[in-house]
């Protein structure tokens, strides 16, 4: 159950509503969105109380939802959510948004070269990790703050947006200064303190699906961000663990079709981690767009074999150019651009 508050209510009117709810033992969480204030009912809500609340002077309307992810569900909002960033870019509209770049920011010259190639290929957003979640603690962990600086400057030079990963609550403030979109990695999909804190930010969050996660767990993770008041959430399917040893993960495109029915949030696909092999990325990118994805997140490198991280799945800049051209054809075929 969601209680929508009227726009122009006074503090006194709101206090009276909270008193009524407390008296009727109804627990709620207040959500302050950019353009809307609401109360999410977390437990019981007897029919009698419902009528009383509906008639309250502070209440606009009440919405019933049968999904646990109340704010992410289609019953809360039927129109697709358009996530705007970097001035004029929007994810979730008819245009397919391409985010591409290296797995990690390796040096100033590497990211500058990549940004130039990305722009030429038709990419909208430059990706690059400065803080890397590596399975092996002895592997390259990212350049940190200086990496963010290189990334932002390179993107600015070529008029690209920026997406980079945030691993830790303590780094949010720093990363917010450099990025247009926060990336939450697969391994952090259930890092609830991180999700809660990002819920208080105003920049978009691209939330990757945990490699083990069900759709319900994925949407509930998104709900953590939404309930904090940040309505700019982008879901990202990046492959799950299956029994198949030939690819790094299995890109689950069922997720795209299913989530499109279940949520108003935009969905992006990361075919690079999904397959783990550069030669398969182009095919799966096209499949993702055909399945209804709103964008792609792709790992590319000017010298893939020497990529410091995820070298096997990094595609060359020539391959990326080809990929973007072919993806655009598929996009047009399915009524997108
Ligand atoms: C990445 O994008 O480089 C990354 C670490 O992705 P994931 O969280 O999907 O493994
Ligand atoms: Mn990677």
Coordinates of C-alpha atoms and ligand atoms in Angstrom, one line a residue:
X1 CA 0.0 0.0 0.0
X2 CA 1.3 3.5 -0.9
X3 CA -0.2 6.7 0.5
X4 CA 0.4 9.7 -1.8
X5 CA 0.5 13.0 0.0
X6 CA -1.0 16.2 -1.4
X7 CA 1.6 18.6 -2.7
X8 CA 0.6 21.6 -0.6
X9 CA 0.1 20.2 2.9
X10 CA 1.3 21.9 6.0
X11 CA 3.6 20.3 8.6
X12 CA 0.6 20.3 11.0
X13 CA -1.6 18.4 8.6
X14 CA 1.1 15.9 8.0
X15 CA 1.7 15.5 11.8
X16 CA -2.0 14.8 12.3
X17 CA -1.8 12.0 9.6
X18 CA 1.2 10.4 11.3
X19 CA -0.6 10.6 14.6
X20 CA -3.6 8.8 13.1
X21 CA -1.4 6.1 11.6
X22 CA 0.5 5.6 14.9
X23 CA -2.9 5.4 16.7
X24 CA -4.1 2.7 14.2
X25 CA -0.7 0.9 14.5
X26 CA 0.1 1.3 10.8
X27 CA 3.9 1.4 10.1
X28 CA 5.0 3.6 7.2
X29 CA 8.3 4.7 5.6
X30 CA 8.3 8.3 4.3
X31 CA 9.7 8.7 0.8
X32 CA 10.7 12.1 -0.5
X33 CA 11.1 12.1 -4.2
X34 CA 12.0 15.0 -6.4
X35 CA 8.4 15.8 -7.3
X36 CA 6.4 13.7 -5.0
X37 CA 6.0 12.8 -1.3
X38 CA 4.6 9.4 -0.2
X39 CA 4.3 7.0 2.6
X40 CA 4.9 3.3 2.0
X41 CA 2.9 1.0 4.3
X42 CA 5.2 -1.7 5.5
X43 CA 2.8 -4.0 7.5
X44 CA -0.9 -4.3 8.1
X45 CA -3.4 -1.8 6.9
X46 CA -6.9 -2.7 7.9
X47 CA -9.8 -1.8 5.6
X48 CA -11.4 0.5 8.2
X49 CA -8.2 2.5 8.6
X50 CA -7.9 2.7 4.8
X51 CA -11.1 4.6 4.6
X52 CA -10.1 6.9 7.4
X53 CA -6.7 7.6 5.8
X54 CA -8.2 8.1 2.3
X55 CA -10.5 10.9 3.7
X56 CA -7.6 12.6 5.5
X57 CA -6.9 16.2 4.5
X58 CA -3.2 15.5 3.8
X59 CA -3.8 12.5 1.5
X60 CA -4.1 12.7 -2.2
X61 CA -4.8 9.0 -2.9
X62 CA -3.9 5.4 -1.9
X63 CA -2.5 2.8 -4.2
X64 CA -2.7 -0.9 -3.6
X65 CA 0.3 -3.0 -4.8
X66 CA 0.6 -6.8 -4.6
X67 CA 4.4 -6.8 -5.3
X68 CA 7.0 -6.6 -2.5
X69 CA 9.0 -4.1 -4.6
X70 CA 6.3 -1.5 -4.4
X71 CA 8.1 1.5 -6.0
X72 CA 9.8 -0.5 -8.7
X73 CA 6.7 -2.3 -9.8
X74 CA 4.6 -1.4 -12.8
X75 CA 1.5 -0.9 -10.6
X76 CA 3.2 2.1 -9.0
X77 CA 4.0 3.6 -12.4
X78 CA 2.9 2.3 -15.7
X79 CA 5.0 4.7 -18.0
X80 CA 8.6 3.8 -18.5
X81 CA 10.9 5.9 -16.3
X82 CA 13.3 8.1 -18.3
X83 CA 16.6 8.5 -16.4
X84 CA 18.1 11.8 -17.4
X85 CA 21.8 12.7 -16.9
X86 CA 24.6 14.8 -18.2
X87 CA 22.2 17.5 -19.6
X88 CA 20.5 15.9 -22.6
X89 CA 21.0 12.1 -22.3
X90 CA 18.1 9.9 -21.4
X91 CA 18.0 6.1 -20.7
X92 CA 14.6 4.5 -21.1
X93 CA 13.4 6.4 -24.1
X94 CA 13.3 5.3 -27.7
X95 CA 17.1 5.9 -28.2
X96 CA 19.4 3.1 -27.3
X97 CA 22.2 4.4 -25.1
X98 CA 25.7 2.9 -25.5
X99 CA 28.1 3.0 -22.6
X100 CA 31.5 1.7 -23.5
X101 CA 35.2 1.9 -22.5
X102 CA 37.8 -0.2 -20.7
X103 CA 37.2 -2.4 -17.7
X104 CA 39.7 -0.3 -15.8
X105 CA 41.2 3.2 -16.2
X106 CA 44.8 2.2 -16.6
X107 CA 46.5 5.6 -17.4
X108 CA 45.8 9.0 -18.6
X109 CA 46.9 8.3 -22.2
X110 CA 44.9 5.0 -22.3
X111 CA 41.7 6.6 -21.3
X112 CA 42.2 9.7 -23.5
X113 CA 42.8 7.4 -26.5
X114 CA 39.7 5.4 -25.6
X115 CA 37.5 8.4 -25.2
X116 CA 38.4 9.6 -28.7
X117 CA 37.6 6.1 -30.1
X118 CA 34.4 5.9 -28.1
X119 CA 33.2 9.3 -29.4
X120 CA 34.0 8.3 -33.0
X121 CA 32.2 5.0 -32.7
X122 CA 28.9 6.6 -31.6
X123 CA 29.2 5.8 -27.8
X124 CA 27.3 8.1 -25.5
X125 CA 28.9 7.4 -22.1
X126 CA 32.5 6.5 -21.3
X127 CA 32.9 3.6 -18.8
X128 CA 36.1 2.8 -16.8
X129 CA 36.6 1.5 -13.3
X130 CA 38.9 3.5 -10.9
X131 CA 37.9 1.3 -7.9
X132 CA 37.8 -2.4 -9.0
X133 CA 36.1 -5.3 -7.3
X134 CA 38.6 -8.0 -8.0
X135 CA 38.1 -11.6 -7.0
X136 CA 41.9 -11.9 -6.3
X137 CA 43.2 -9.4 -3.8
X138 CA 46.6 -9.4 -5.5
X139 CA 45.1 -8.3 -8.8
X140 CA 45.1 -4.6 -10.0
X141 CA 42.6 -2.8 -7.7
X142 CA 42.3 0.4 -9.8
X143 CA 44.0 3.7 -9.9
X144 CA 41.6 5.3 -7.3
X145 CA 41.1 9.0 -7.2
X146 CA 43.6 9.9 -9.9
X147 CA 41.8 7.4 -12.2
X148 CA 38.6 9.2 -11.6
X149 CA 40.3 12.4 -12.6
X150 CA 41.7 10.9 -15.8
X151 CA 38.3 9.5 -16.6
X152 CA 36.4 12.7 -16.2
X153 CA 38.8 14.8 -18.1
X154 CA 38.9 12.3 -21.0
X155 CA 35.1 12.2 -21.2
X156 CA 34.8 16.0 -21.0
X157 CA 37.3 16.5 -23.8
X158 CA 35.1 14.3 -26.1
X159 CA 31.7 15.4 -24.8
X160 CA 30.8 12.0 -23.3
X161 CA 29.0 11.1 -20.1
X162 CA 30.8 9.1 -17.4
X163 CA 29.9 5.9 -15.6
X164 CA 32.2 4.4 -12.9
X165 CA 31.8 1.9 -10.1
X166 CA 31.3 2.7 -6.5
X167 CA 32.4 -0.1 -4.1
X168 CA 32.1 1.5 -0.8
X169 CA 29.8 3.9 1.1
X170 CA 32.9 6.0 2.1
X171 CA 33.7 6.7 -1.5
X172 CA 30.3 8.0 -2.6
X173 CA 31.0 11.7 -2.0
X174 CA 34.3 11.5 -4.0
X175 CA 32.9 9.6 -6.9
X176 CA 29.8 11.8 -7.1
X177 CA 32.1 14.7 -8.1
X178 CA 33.5 12.8 -11.1
X179 CA 30.7 10.6 -12.4
X180 CA 27.3 11.1 -14.1
X181 CA 26.1 7.6 -13.2
X182 CA 27.2 5.5 -10.2
X183 CA 27.7 1.8 -11.2
X184 CA 27.0 -0.7 -8.5
X185 CA 28.7 -4.0 -9.4
X186 CA 27.3 -7.5 -9.4
X187 CA 29.1 -8.4 -6.2
X188 CA 27.5 -5.4 -4.4
X189 CA 23.9 -5.9 -5.5
X190 CA 23.1 -6.8 -1.9
X191 CA 25.3 -4.4 -0.2
X192 CA 22.4 -2.7 1.6
X193 CA 24.3 0.1 3.4
X194 CA 25.7 1.1 0.0
X195 CA 22.2 1.0 -1.7
X196 CA 20.6 2.9 1.2
X197 CA 23.2 5.7 0.9
X198 CA 22.9 5.9 -2.9
X199 CA 19.1 6.3 -2.3
X200 CA 20.0 9.7 -0.8
X201 CA 22.0 10.8 -3.8
X202 CA 20.5 12.7 -6.8
X203 CA 22.7 11.1 -9.5
X204 CA 21.5 8.0 -11.4
X205 CA 22.5 4.5 -10.2
X206 CA 23.1 1.6 -12.6
X207 CA 22.5 -1.4 -10.5
X208 CA 24.0 -4.7 -11.8
X209 CA 22.2 -7.9 -11.1
X210 CA 24.0 -10.2 -8.7
X211 CA 25.4 -13.2 -10.6
X212 CA 23.3 -15.4 -8.3
X213 CA 20.2 -13.2 -7.9
X214 CA 16.6 -14.0 -8.7
X215 CA 14.6 -11.3 -10.4
X216 CA 12.8 -10.6 -7.1
X217 CA 16.0 -10.1 -5.2
X218 CA 17.2 -7.8 -8.0
X219 CA 14.1 -5.7 -7.9
X220 CA 14.1 -5.6 -4.1
X221 CA 17.7 -4.3 -4.3
X222 CA 16.5 -1.5 -6.6
X223 CA 13.8 -0.8 -4.1
X224 CA 16.4 0.0 -1.5
X225 CA 17.6 2.9 -3.7
X226 CA 14.1 4.0 -4.6
X227 CA 12.8 4.1 -1.1
X228 CA 15.7 6.5 -0.2
X229 CA 14.1 9.0 -2.6
X230 CA 16.4 8.5 -5.6
X231 CA 14.2 7.6 -8.5
X232 CA 16.9 7.4 -11.1
X233 CA 17.7 3.7 -11.1
X234 CA 18.8 1.8 -14.1
X235 CA 18.9 -2.0 -14.0
X236 CA 21.7 -4.0 -15.6
X237 CA 21.6 -7.6 -16.6
X238 CA 25.3 -8.8 -16.7
X239 CA 25.0 -12.6 -16.7
X240 CA 24.5 -15.3 -14.1
X241 CA 26.4 -18.4 -12.9
X242 CA 25.2 -21.6 -14.7
X243 CA 26.7 -25.0 -15.4
X244 CA 28.1 -23.8 -18.7
X245 CA 32.0 -23.7 -18.6
X246 CA 32.4 -22.4 -22.2
X247 CA 31.4 -18.8 -21.3
X248 CA 32.3 -16.8 -18.2
X249 CA 28.7 -16.4 -17.2
X250 CA 25.3 -16.9 -19.0
X251 CA 23.7 -13.7 -20.3
X252 CA 20.2 -14.1 -19.1
X253 CA 18.1 -12.3 -21.7
X254 CA 14.9 -13.7 -20.1
X255 CA 15.6 -11.1 -17.5
X256 CA 15.1 -8.3 -20.0
X257 CA 11.8 -9.5 -21.2
X258 CA 10.6 -10.4 -17.7
X259 CA 11.7 -7.1 -16.1
X260 CA 10.2 -5.0 -18.9
X261 CA 6.8 -6.5 -17.8
X262 CA 7.4 -6.1 -14.1
X263 CA 9.0 -2.7 -13.7
X264 CA 9.0 0.8 -15.2
X265 CA 12.8 1.1 -14.6
X266 CA 15.1 1.2 -17.7
X267 CA 17.2 -2.0 -18.3
X268 CA 20.6 -2.1 -19.8
X269 CA 22.6 -5.2 -20.7
X270 CA 26.3 -5.8 -20.2
X271 CA 27.1 -8.6 -22.7
X272 CA 30.9 -8.3 -22.0
X273 CA 30.7 -9.9 -18.5
X274 CA 27.7 -12.0 -19.6
X275 CA 29.8 -14.0 -22.1
X276 CA 33.4 -13.2 -21.1
X277 CA 34.6 -13.7 -24.6
X278 CA 35.2 -10.8 -27.0
X279 CA 34.1 -12.8 -30.1
X280 CA 30.6 -13.2 -28.7
X281 CA 29.9 -9.7 -27.5
X282 CA 28.6 -8.3 -30.8
X283 CA 26.0 -11.0 -31.3
X284 CA 24.7 -10.8 -27.7
X285 CA 24.5 -7.0 -27.9
X286 CA 22.2 -7.3 -30.9
X287 CA 20.2 -10.0 -29.1
X288 CA 19.9 -7.7 -26.0
X289 CA 18.4 -4.8 -28.1
X290 CA 16.0 -7.2 -29.9
X291 CA 14.9 -8.4 -26.4
X292 CA 14.0 -4.9 -25.4
X293 CA 17.0 -3.5 -23.6
X294 CA 17.3 0.3 -23.3
X295 CA 21.1 0.4 -23.6
X296 CA 24.4 -1.5 -23.5
X297 CA 27.4 -1.5 -21.2
X298 CA 30.4 -2.8 -23.1
X299 CA 34.1 -3.3 -22.4
X300 CA 36.4 -2.2 -25.1
X301 CA 40.2 -1.5 -25.2
X302 CA 42.5 0.0 -27.8
X303 CA 44.8 -3.0 -27.2
X304 CA 42.6 -5.7 -25.9
X305 CA 45.2 -8.4 -25.3
X306 CA 47.1 -6.0 -23.0
X307 CA 44.0 -4.9 -21.0
X308 CA 45.0 -4.9 -17.3
X309 CA 41.7 -6.5 -16.3
X310 CA 39.1 -8.6 -18.2
X311 CA 41.3 -8.9 -21.3
X312 CA 39.4 -11.9 -22.7
X313 CA 36.2 -10.0 -23.1
X314 CA 37.5 -6.6 -24.2
X315 CA 36.6 -5.9 -27.8
X316 CA 38.8 -3.7 -30.1
X317 CA 37.8 -0.3 -31.1
X318 CA 37.2 -1.5 -34.7
X319 CA 34.9 -4.2 -33.3
X320 CA 33.0 -1.6 -31.3
X321 CA 32.4 0.6 -34.3
X322 CA 31.0 -2.5 -36.1
X323 CA 28.9 -3.3 -33.1
X324 CA 27.4 0.1 -32.8
X325 CA 26.4 0.1 -36.5
X326 CA 24.8 -3.3 -36.3
X327 CA 23.0 -2.5 -33.0
X328 CA 21.5 0.6 -34.6
X329 CA 20.1 -1.5 -37.4
X330 CA 18.5 -3.8 -34.9
X331 CA 17.2 -0.8 -32.9
X332 CA 15.5 0.6 -36.0
X333 CA 14.0 -2.9 -36.8
X334 CA 12.4 -2.9 -33.3
X335 CA 11.1 0.6 -33.5
X336 CA 14.0 2.3 -31.5
X337 CA 16.8 4.5 -32.6
Ligands
LIG1 C1 32.8 -4.2 -14.4 O1 31.9 -3.6 -15.0 O2 34.0 -4.1 -14.7 C2 32.5 -5.2 -13.4 C3 33.3 -5.5 -12.4 O3 31.3 -5.8 -13.6 P1 30.4 -6.8 -12.7 O4 30.1 -6.1 -11.4 O5 29.2 -7.1 -13.5 O6 31.3 -8.0 -12.5
LIG2 MN1 35.3 -5.8 -16.1

